[in-house]
């Protein structure tokens, strides 16, 4: 055989698996269809949030977390209901991953130099009962250096192995087929050598072939990602429980995240499960300075903005900013339109708006303490301000009539009635006169400020939206942004891909998003956030260690 192992996909999961396998003394061929500029894949673009349980960062902020509480939250979010079939391995991976997040994960990353921002974020707050969806406590740990800071140690390990000949990295190699023997064992790959490309990270690259290849190995690991960049495939798998698929979506991932390799693995005998489970964001902005086509950036909102559907109706509890991504996505789709609105004030945007992505957070990505401290000063963060000035989704006014008129002009649908919106906002503002309220969103934001991290840097002091001293008023059109695939190739706890009978396909492994982040869907129906990068780390590590023992 040419190599001991072939890894298909040089994203985070692929880098982790490659590093672990090469550490064990095996020779690895790492293939990727994109240019070398895209090494690290989607993870490089990420905000770098990781789900950790009972961490020192949490303890310093007086957050009381535990493995039991985290598992309760995970199961409440996942809602596993196919445990005799498609969820059989997903739940086992979930239990193993939450244990990993509570025990080894932080120390393992710190041993490679990964550090964390001291304030832990509170994502997916839920808003249901104790056993329902959501994080009971803040668990979103931001890597110091964001996505690039997380990719760096694994890239460094892989490049060290490249320099000594243990890893052969070949970009612009597109796998078209998995080679199989008569007994069904996967023994290699074949495909097309693509024309050299100078495309920068994330930019579309040519699919013109200038040659072909065929390589054999003892094992093949599929770490090629999901389907988020392929909107036709997203719509084809769209779950009926979330209404009709959006007519218009922004892309939160580059076009090469197209699901192509999943179909190739399925043709080779692997089983794809939970194809109807996916994770898309509802708070998307059209990027005014796009890297890829139809590029969408997600707002990471605090809990104070008033959220309206396209017709100007306030969403009911618990569809508040940052509480239940898929719950709100379902509500948006039921409205008959594929966009919604935030209405907020200057005070809210200054404190509560952050944008997801390494390139949208130059202070954290660049590890600049001085710039991070600048977030505490007056004014919206620089990247947010750039969207306010250049983006197409913002309307700003010092009065509500002009704001609503601008919203109608922007959408072109002219669905918004000033009197209807004014009545709802005035009703909300009346609830601010007391420290108690029947408005559950106000109760939630008051409760959020009981957490010191939110009070200091994340949640604005509750105030009336129509009080001029808090203005100007700001409206933001929110688009749906395609992102993650929660289903995938079903794998056992050694990352071996299973066939339709539940037996391992000899020689075939999967990790990362291609495996549904473990087992073909360790998240179930919903995610707790900070768990996608973590799923890539965990599954890549498990796959690498399992193959190292062959």
Coordinates of C-alpha atoms in Angstrom, one line a residue:
X1 CA 0.0 0.0 0.0
X2 CA 1.1 3.6 -0.7
X3 CA 0.2 4.9 2.7
X4 CA -1.1 3.5 6.0
X5 CA -4.0 5.9 6.2
X6 CA -5.7 8.4 3.8
X7 CA -7.6 11.4 5.3
X8 CA -10.0 13.2 3.0
X9 CA -10.5 16.8 4.1
X10 CA -8.0 19.2 5.7
X11 CA -10.4 20.9 8.0
X12 CA -10.1 20.8 11.8
X13 CA -11.3 17.2 12.2
X14 CA -8.9 16.1 9.4
X15 CA -6.0 17.9 10.9
X16 CA -6.7 16.4 14.4
X17 CA -7.0 12.9 13.0
X18 CA -3.9 13.3 10.8
X19 CA -1.8 14.6 13.8
X20 CA -2.9 11.7 16.0
X21 CA -2.3 9.0 13.4
X22 CA 1.2 10.4 12.5
X23 CA 2.1 10.7 16.1
X24 CA 1.7 6.9 16.3
X25 CA 4.3 6.5 13.6
X26 CA 2.0 5.8 10.6
X27 CA 2.3 7.4 7.2
X28 CA -0.7 9.6 6.3
X29 CA -1.9 11.0 3.0
X30 CA -3.9 14.2 3.6
X31 CA -6.1 15.1 0.6
X32 CA -8.2 18.2 0.0
X33 CA -9.8 19.7 -3.1
X34 CA -9.2 23.3 -2.0
X35 CA -5.9 25.2 -2.3
X36 CA -3.4 25.2 0.6
X37 CA -4.7 28.7 1.5
X38 CA -7.9 27.0 2.9
X39 CA -6.1 24.6 5.3
X40 CA -8.1 24.4 8.5
X41 CA -11.4 24.7 6.6
X42 CA -14.5 26.2 8.2
X43 CA -12.9 26.2 11.7
X44 CA -10.5 29.0 10.7
X45 CA -13.5 31.3 10.1
X46 CA -15.2 30.5 13.4
X47 CA -15.6 32.6 16.5
X48 CA -13.8 29.9 18.3
X49 CA -16.4 29.0 20.9
X50 CA -16.0 25.7 22.8
X51 CA -18.4 23.9 25.1
X52 CA -16.6 23.2 28.4
X53 CA -18.1 21.9 31.6
X54 CA -17.1 23.0 35.2
X55 CA -14.1 24.8 33.9
X56 CA -11.8 27.1 35.9
X57 CA -13.2 30.0 33.8
X58 CA -16.7 29.2 35.0
X59 CA -15.6 28.8 38.6
X60 CA -14.0 32.2 38.6
X61 CA -17.3 33.7 37.5
X62 CA -19.2 31.7 40.2
X63 CA -20.9 29.5 37.7
X64 CA -21.8 26.2 39.2
X65 CA -21.8 23.6 36.5
X66 CA -21.5 19.8 36.5
X67 CA -21.4 16.8 34.3
X68 CA -24.9 15.9 35.4
X69 CA -26.3 19.3 34.6
X70 CA -24.6 19.4 31.2
X71 CA -25.9 16.0 30.3
X72 CA -29.4 17.1 31.4
X73 CA -29.1 20.1 29.1
X74 CA -27.7 18.1 26.2
X75 CA -30.5 15.5 26.3
X76 CA -33.1 18.2 26.7
X77 CA -31.8 19.9 23.5
X78 CA -31.2 16.7 21.6
X79 CA -34.6 15.1 22.0
X80 CA -33.3 11.8 20.8
X81 CA -36.3 9.8 19.5
X82 CA -34.8 7.3 17.1
X83 CA -32.7 5.4 19.6
X84 CA -33.4 2.0 18.2
X85 CA -32.1 3.1 14.8
X86 CA -30.6 6.5 13.6
X87 CA -29.9 7.8 17.2
X88 CA -28.5 4.5 18.5
X89 CA -24.9 5.7 18.2
X90 CA -25.5 9.5 18.3
X91 CA -26.6 9.3 21.9
X92 CA -23.5 7.2 22.9
X93 CA -21.3 9.8 21.2
X94 CA -23.2 12.6 23.1
X95 CA -22.5 10.9 26.4
X96 CA -18.9 10.4 25.6
X97 CA -18.5 14.0 24.3
X98 CA -20.0 15.7 27.3
X99 CA -17.8 13.6 29.6
X100 CA -14.8 14.7 27.5
X101 CA -15.9 18.3 27.8
X102 CA -16.0 18.0 31.5
X103 CA -12.7 16.1 31.9
X104 CA -9.9 15.9 29.4
X105 CA -10.8 18.5 26.8
X106 CA -9.5 21.7 28.4
X107 CA -6.2 20.2 29.7
X108 CA -5.6 18.6 26.3
X109 CA -6.0 21.9 24.5
X110 CA -4.0 23.8 27.0
X111 CA -1.1 21.3 26.6
X112 CA -0.9 22.6 23.0
X113 CA -1.0 26.3 24.0
X114 CA -4.7 27.0 23.6
X115 CA -6.0 29.6 26.0
X116 CA -9.5 31.1 26.6
X117 CA -11.0 34.5 27.0
X118 CA -11.9 34.9 30.7
X119 CA -15.6 35.8 30.3
X120 CA -17.7 32.7 29.5
X121 CA -20.6 33.3 27.0
X122 CA -24.2 32.2 27.5
X123 CA -25.5 30.8 24.2
X124 CA -28.8 29.0 23.5
X125 CA -30.4 30.0 26.8
X126 CA -33.5 27.9 26.1
X127 CA -36.4 29.4 27.9
X128 CA -38.3 26.2 28.5
X129 CA -38.5 23.9 31.6
X130 CA -35.4 22.5 33.3
X131 CA -35.3 19.4 31.2
X132 CA -36.0 21.3 27.9
X133 CA -33.6 22.8 25.4
X134 CA -30.9 25.2 26.4
X135 CA -27.8 25.8 28.5
X136 CA -28.8 26.2 32.2
X137 CA -25.5 28.1 32.7
X138 CA -22.9 29.9 30.5
X139 CA -20.6 27.4 28.8
X140 CA -19.4 29.1 25.7
X141 CA -15.6 29.5 26.1
X142 CA -14.0 31.7 23.4
X143 CA -10.6 30.6 22.3
X144 CA -8.0 33.4 22.6
X145 CA -7.2 33.9 18.9
X146 CA -10.7 32.6 17.8
X147 CA -10.8 30.0 15.0
X148 CA -7.2 30.6 13.8
X149 CA -6.0 30.2 17.3
X150 CA -7.7 26.8 17.6
X151 CA -6.5 25.6 14.2
X152 CA -2.9 26.7 14.7
X153 CA -1.7 24.0 17.1
X154 CA -3.0 21.2 14.9
X155 CA -1.7 22.8 11.8
X156 CA 1.7 23.1 13.5
X157 CA 1.6 19.4 14.5
X158 CA 0.7 18.3 10.9
X159 CA 3.4 20.5 9.3
X160 CA 6.0 19.0 11.6
X161 CA 5.0 15.6 10.4
X162 CA 5.1 16.9 6.8
X163 CA 8.6 18.1 7.3
X164 CA 9.8 14.7 8.4
X165 CA 7.9 12.8 5.8
X166 CA 5.2 11.2 7.9
X167 CA 2.4 13.2 6.3
X168 CA 2.0 13.8 2.6
X169 CA -0.4 16.8 2.2
X170 CA -1.8 17.2 -1.3
X171 CA -4.2 20.1 -1.9
X172 CA -6.2 20.3 -5.2
X173 CA -6.9 16.6 -5.0
X174 CA -10.6 15.9 -5.3
X175 CA -11.7 12.4 -4.4
X176 CA -14.3 11.0 -6.8
X177 CA -14.5 7.4 -5.6
X178 CA -13.6 5.1 -2.7
X179 CA -11.8 2.0 -3.8
X180 CA -13.3 -1.3 -2.5
X181 CA -12.3 -4.9 -2.6
X182 CA -14.8 -7.7 -3.4
X183 CA -15.6 -8.2 0.3
X184 CA -16.6 -4.5 0.6
X185 CA -13.5 -3.3 2.4
X186 CA -12.4 0.3 1.5
X187 CA -8.8 0.2 0.5
X188 CA -8.1 3.6 -1.1
X189 CA -9.3 6.5 -3.1
X190 CA -9.3 7.7 -6.7
X191 CA -10.1 11.1 -8.1
X192 CA -9.1 14.2 -10.1
X193 CA -6.1 16.5 -9.7
X194 CA -7.5 20.0 -10.1
X195 CA -5.9 22.9 -11.8
X196 CA -3.6 24.9 -9.5
X197 CA -5.5 27.8 -7.9
X198 CA -4.5 31.1 -6.4
X199 CA -7.9 31.5 -4.7
X200 CA -7.7 32.9 -1.2
X201 CA -9.1 31.2 1.8
X202 CA -12.9 30.7 1.3
X203 CA -13.0 32.0 -2.3
X204 CA -14.4 29.7 -4.9
X205 CA -11.8 27.7 -6.8
X206 CA -11.9 26.0 -10.2
X207 CA -13.0 22.4 -10.6
X208 CA -11.1 21.9 -13.9
X209 CA -9.2 18.7 -13.8
X210 CA -5.7 18.4 -15.2
X211 CA -5.0 14.8 -14.1
X212 CA -6.1 11.9 -12.0
X213 CA -4.8 9.9 -9.1
X214 CA -5.3 6.6 -7.2
X215 CA -3.9 5.8 -3.8
X216 CA -4.3 2.8 -1.5
X217 CA -4.2 2.5 2.2
X218 CA -5.2 0.4 5.2
X219 CA -7.9 2.9 6.2
X220 CA -9.6 6.0 4.8
X221 CA -11.0 8.7 7.0
X222 CA -13.7 11.0 5.6
X223 CA -13.5 14.5 7.2
X224 CA -15.0 16.5 4.4
X225 CA -17.7 18.5 6.2
X226 CA -21.4 18.9 5.6
X227 CA -23.8 20.4 3.1
X228 CA -24.3 24.0 4.2
X229 CA -22.9 25.5 1.0
X230 CA -25.2 23.4 -1.2
X231 CA -28.6 25.1 -0.8
X232 CA -30.3 22.7 -3.2
X233 CA -29.3 19.8 -0.9
X234 CA -30.3 21.8 2.2
X235 CA -33.8 22.3 0.7
X236 CA -34.0 18.7 -0.4
X237 CA -33.4 17.5 3.1
X238 CA -35.4 20.3 4.8
X239 CA -37.6 18.9 7.6
X240 CA -41.3 19.4 7.2
X241 CA -41.5 20.2 11.0
X242 CA -39.8 23.5 10.2
X243 CA -42.3 24.5 7.4
X244 CA -41.3 25.1 3.9
X245 CA -37.6 25.6 3.1
X246 CA -36.5 29.2 2.7
X247 CA -36.7 30.6 -0.8
X248 CA -33.7 32.8 0.0
X249 CA -30.8 32.0 2.3
X250 CA -27.4 33.4 2.9
X251 CA -24.4 31.1 3.0
X252 CA -22.5 30.9 6.3
X253 CA -19.9 28.6 4.8
X254 CA -18.0 28.6 1.5
X255 CA -19.4 26.9 -1.6
X256 CA -17.1 23.9 -1.3
X257 CA -19.0 22.7 1.7
X258 CA -21.3 20.9 -0.7
X259 CA -21.9 17.4 0.8
X260 CA -20.3 15.7 -2.2
X261 CA -18.1 13.4 -0.2
X262 CA -21.1 12.2 1.8
X263 CA -22.7 10.8 -1.3
X264 CA -19.4 9.1 -2.3
X265 CA -19.1 7.5 1.1
X266 CA -22.7 6.3 0.9
X267 CA -22.0 4.7 -2.5
X268 CA -19.2 2.8 -0.9
X269 CA -21.6 1.3 1.7
X270 CA -21.7 3.9 4.4
X271 CA -25.1 4.8 6.0
X272 CA -26.2 8.4 6.1
X273 CA -28.7 9.0 9.0
X274 CA -30.7 12.0 10.4
X275 CA -30.4 13.8 7.1
X276 CA -33.4 16.0 8.1
X277 CA -31.5 17.5 11.1
X278 CA -29.6 20.7 10.4
X279 CA -28.6 23.9 12.1
X280 CA -29.1 27.2 10.4
X281 CA -29.0 30.7 11.9
X282 CA -31.8 33.2 11.9
X283 CA -29.9 36.4 12.6
X284 CA -27.9 36.8 9.4
X285 CA -26.6 39.9 7.7
X286 CA -25.6 40.1 4.0
X287 CA -21.8 40.7 4.2
X288 CA -21.0 44.1 2.7
X289 CA -17.5 42.8 2.0
X290 CA -18.0 39.2 1.0
X291 CA -15.4 36.5 0.8
X292 CA -17.6 33.9 -0.9
X293 CA -20.8 34.2 -3.0
X294 CA -23.9 35.1 -1.0
X295 CA -21.8 35.4 2.2
X296 CA -23.8 35.8 5.4
X297 CA -22.5 36.9 8.8
X298 CA -24.4 35.9 11.9
X299 CA -25.2 38.4 14.7
X300 CA -24.4 37.0 18.2
X301 CA -27.2 39.0 19.9
X302 CA -27.8 39.8 23.5
X303 CA -31.3 39.3 24.8
X304 CA -32.8 42.8 24.7
X305 CA -33.8 43.5 21.0
X306 CA -37.4 43.3 20.2
X307 CA -37.8 40.5 17.6
X308 CA -40.6 40.9 15.0
X309 CA -41.7 38.7 12.1
X310 CA -41.9 40.1 8.5
X311 CA -45.4 41.4 9.3
X312 CA -44.3 43.2 12.4
X313 CA -45.7 40.8 15.0
X314 CA -43.5 40.2 18.0
X315 CA -42.5 36.6 18.4
X316 CA -43.8 34.9 21.5
X317 CA -41.8 33.4 24.4
X318 CA -39.2 31.9 24.3
X319 CA -38.3 33.2 20.8
X320 CA -36.0 35.9 22.1
X321 CA -32.5 36.7 20.8
X322 CA -30.0 34.0 21.8
X323 CA -32.5 31.6 23.3
X324 CA -33.6 29.0 20.8
X325 CA -32.2 29.1 17.3
X326 CA -34.3 26.4 15.7
X327 CA -37.5 27.3 17.6
X328 CA -37.2 30.8 16.1
X329 CA -36.4 29.4 12.7
X330 CA -39.6 27.4 12.8
X331 CA -41.6 30.5 13.8
X332 CA -40.1 32.5 11.0
X333 CA -40.9 29.9 8.4
X334 CA -44.5 29.6 9.7
X335 CA -44.8 33.4 9.1
X336 CA -44.7 32.7 5.4
X337 CA -41.5 34.8 4.9
X338 CA -37.8 34.0 5.2
X339 CA -36.7 37.1 7.1
X340 CA -37.5 38.9 10.3
X341 CA -36.5 42.1 12.2
X342 CA -34.8 43.3 15.3
X343 CA -35.7 46.8 16.7
X344 CA -33.3 48.1 19.3
X345 CA -31.5 51.2 20.4
X346 CA -28.0 52.6 20.2
X347 CA -27.4 51.5 23.8
X348 CA -28.4 47.9 23.0
X349 CA -26.2 47.7 19.9
X350 CA -23.2 49.1 21.8
X351 CA -23.4 46.4 24.4
X352 CA -25.1 43.4 22.9
X353 CA -24.1 43.1 19.2
X354 CA -21.2 40.9 18.3
X355 CA -20.6 39.3 14.9
X356 CA -19.6 35.6 14.5
X357 CA -16.4 34.8 12.7
X358 CA -12.7 35.3 13.2
X359 CA -12.5 38.1 10.7
X360 CA -15.3 40.0 12.4
X361 CA -13.4 40.0 15.8
X362 CA -9.9 41.3 15.0
X363 CA -9.2 42.1 18.7
X364 CA -9.8 38.5 19.9
X365 CA -8.4 36.9 16.8
X366 CA -5.3 39.1 17.0
X367 CA -5.0 38.5 20.8
X368 CA -4.9 42.2 21.5
X369 CA -5.8 43.0 25.1
X370 CA -5.8 46.7 24.3
X371 CA -8.3 46.3 21.6
X372 CA -10.5 44.0 23.7
X373 CA -10.6 46.6 26.4
X374 CA -11.8 49.1 23.8
X375 CA -15.1 47.2 23.6
X376 CA -16.0 48.8 27.0
X377 CA -15.9 52.3 25.5
X378 CA -18.9 54.0 24.0
X379 CA -20.0 53.2 20.5
X380 CA -20.7 50.1 18.6
X381 CA -17.7 47.7 18.0
X382 CA -15.8 48.5 14.8
X383 CA -17.0 45.6 12.7
X384 CA -20.6 46.2 13.8
X385 CA -20.3 49.9 13.0
X386 CA -18.9 48.9 9.5
X387 CA -22.1 46.9 8.9
X388 CA -24.3 49.8 10.1
X389 CA -22.5 52.2 7.6
X390 CA -22.1 49.8 4.7
X391 CA -24.4 46.9 5.1
X392 CA -27.8 46.7 3.3
X393 CA -29.8 45.3 6.3
X394 CA -29.8 48.4 8.7
X395 CA -32.2 51.2 9.1
X396 CA -31.4 54.0 11.6
X397 CA -33.7 56.8 12.7
X398 CA -34.4 59.1 15.7
X399 CA -38.1 58.4 15.5
X400 CA -40.3 55.3 15.1
X401 CA -42.4 56.5 12.1
X402 CA -39.3 57.1 10.0
X403 CA -37.8 53.8 11.1
X404 CA -40.8 51.8 10.1
X405 CA -41.0 53.6 6.8
X406 CA -37.4 52.8 6.2
X407 CA -38.0 49.1 7.0
X408 CA -40.8 49.0 4.5
X409 CA -38.6 50.5 1.8
X410 CA -35.8 48.1 2.6
X411 CA -37.9 44.9 2.4
X412 CA -40.0 46.2 -0.5
X413 CA -42.9 44.1 0.8
X414 CA -44.5 47.1 2.7
X415 CA -46.0 44.7 5.3
X416 CA -45.3 46.8 8.4
X417 CA -48.0 48.9 10.0
X418 CA -46.7 51.8 12.2
X419 CA -49.6 51.7 14.6
X420 CA -49.2 48.0 15.2
X421 CA -45.5 48.2 15.9
X422 CA -45.9 51.3 18.0
X423 CA -48.5 49.6 20.2
X424 CA -46.3 46.6 20.9
X425 CA -43.2 48.7 21.7
X426 CA -45.1 51.1 24.0
X427 CA -46.6 48.1 25.8
X428 CA -43.1 46.6 26.2
X429 CA -41.8 50.0 27.5
X430 CA -44.6 50.3 30.1
X431 CA -43.3 47.0 31.6
X432 CA -40.0 48.8 32.4
X433 CA -41.5 51.0 35.2
X434 CA -41.2 48.2 37.8
X435 CA -38.5 45.8 38.8
X436 CA -41.0 43.0 38.1
X437 CA -43.0 42.3 35.0
X438 CA -45.2 39.8 33.2
X439 CA -43.2 40.3 30.0
X440 CA -41.0 37.2 29.9
X441 CA -38.3 38.7 27.7
X442 CA -37.8 41.5 30.2
X443 CA -37.7 38.9 33.0
X444 CA -35.1 37.1 31.1
X445 CA -32.8 40.0 30.5
X446 CA -33.1 41.1 34.1
X447 CA -32.2 37.6 35.1
X448 CA -29.3 37.6 32.6
X449 CA -27.8 40.5 34.5
X450 CA -27.5 38.4 37.6
X451 CA -24.6 36.7 35.8
X452 CA -21.6 39.0 36.2
X453 CA -20.3 38.3 32.7
X454 CA -23.5 39.4 31.1
X455 CA -23.8 42.5 33.3
X456 CA -20.3 43.6 32.5
X457 CA -20.0 43.2 28.8
X458 CA -23.0 41.5 27.2
X459 CA -26.5 42.7 28.4
X460 CA -27.5 46.4 28.3
X461 CA -29.2 47.9 31.3
X462 CA -32.9 47.5 30.8
X463 CA -34.4 50.7 29.3
X464 CA -37.3 52.0 27.3
X465 CA -36.8 51.8 23.5
X466 CA -38.8 54.9 22.7
X467 CA -37.0 57.2 25.2
X468 CA -35.0 59.5 23.0
X469 CA -32.0 59.5 25.4
X470 CA -31.4 55.8 24.5
X471 CA -31.5 56.4 20.7
X472 CA -31.3 56.5 17.9
X473 CA -33.6 53.6 17.0
X474 CA -32.1 50.9 14.9
X475 CA -33.9 48.2 12.8
X476 CA -32.0 45.2 11.4
X477 CA -33.4 42.9 8.8
X478 CA -32.4 39.4 9.7
X479 CA -31.8 36.7 7.1
X480 CA -31.5 32.9 7.4
X481 CA -27.9 31.7 7.1
X482 CA -27.2 28.1 6.1
X483 CA -24.6 26.5 8.4
X484 CA -24.3 23.1 9.9
X485 CA -25.4 19.5 9.1
X486 CA -26.4 17.7 12.3
X487 CA -26.8 14.3 10.6
X488 CA -24.2 12.4 8.7
X489 CA -22.4 9.1 8.4
X490 CA -23.3 6.7 11.2
X491 CA -20.2 5.7 13.2
X492 CA -19.5 3.6 16.2
X493 CA -17.4 4.8 19.2
X494 CA -14.2 4.0 17.3
X495 CA -15.4 6.3 14.4
X496 CA -15.8 3.3 12.1
X497 CA -18.5 4.0 9.4
X498 CA -21.4 1.6 9.7
X499 CA -23.5 0.1 6.8
X500 CA -27.3 -0.2 6.6
X501 CA -27.1 -3.4 8.7
X502 CA -25.2 -1.7 11.5
X503 CA -21.9 -3.4 10.7
X504 CA -18.6 -1.5 10.2
X505 CA -17.6 -0.9 6.6
X506 CA -14.0 -2.4 6.7
X507 CA -11.4 0.3 6.3
X508 CA -13.8 3.3 6.4
X509 CA -13.9 5.9 9.1
X510 CA -15.5 9.4 9.5
X511 CA -15.1 12.4 11.8
X512 CA -16.3 15.9 12.1
X513 CA -19.4 17.2 10.5
X514 CA -19.3 14.4 7.9
X515 CA -20.2 12.1 10.8
X516 CA -22.8 14.3 12.3
X517 CA -20.1 15.3 14.8
X518 CA -20.2 11.7 16.0
X519 CA -22.4 8.7 15.5
X520 CA -24.4 10.3 12.6
X521 CA -25.8 13.0 14.9
X522 CA -24.7 13.4 18.5
X523 CA -26.6 16.7 18.7
X524 CA -30.0 15.2 18.0
X525 CA -32.4 17.9 16.9
X526 CA -30.7 20.9 18.5
X527 CA -27.3 22.1 19.6
X528 CA -26.1 23.9 22.7
X529 CA -23.4 25.9 20.8
X530 CA -19.7 25.7 21.2
X531 CA -20.2 22.0 20.2
X532 CA -19.4 22.0 16.5
X533 CA -15.7 22.8 16.8
X534 CA -15.6 20.6 19.9
X535 CA -17.3 17.8 17.9
X536 CA -14.6 18.1 15.2
X537 CA -11.9 17.9 17.9
X538 CA -13.4 15.0 19.6
X539 CA -14.2 12.8 16.6
X540 CA -10.9 13.6 14.9
X541 CA -9.1 12.6 18.1
X542 CA -11.1 9.4 18.5
X543 CA -10.7 8.4 14.9
X544 CA -7.0 9.1 15.0
X545 CA -6.4 7.1 18.1
X546 CA -8.5 4.2 16.9
X547 CA -6.6 4.0 13.6
X548 CA -3.3 4.3 15.4
X549 CA -4.0 1.0 17.1
X550 CA -4.5 -0.9 13.9

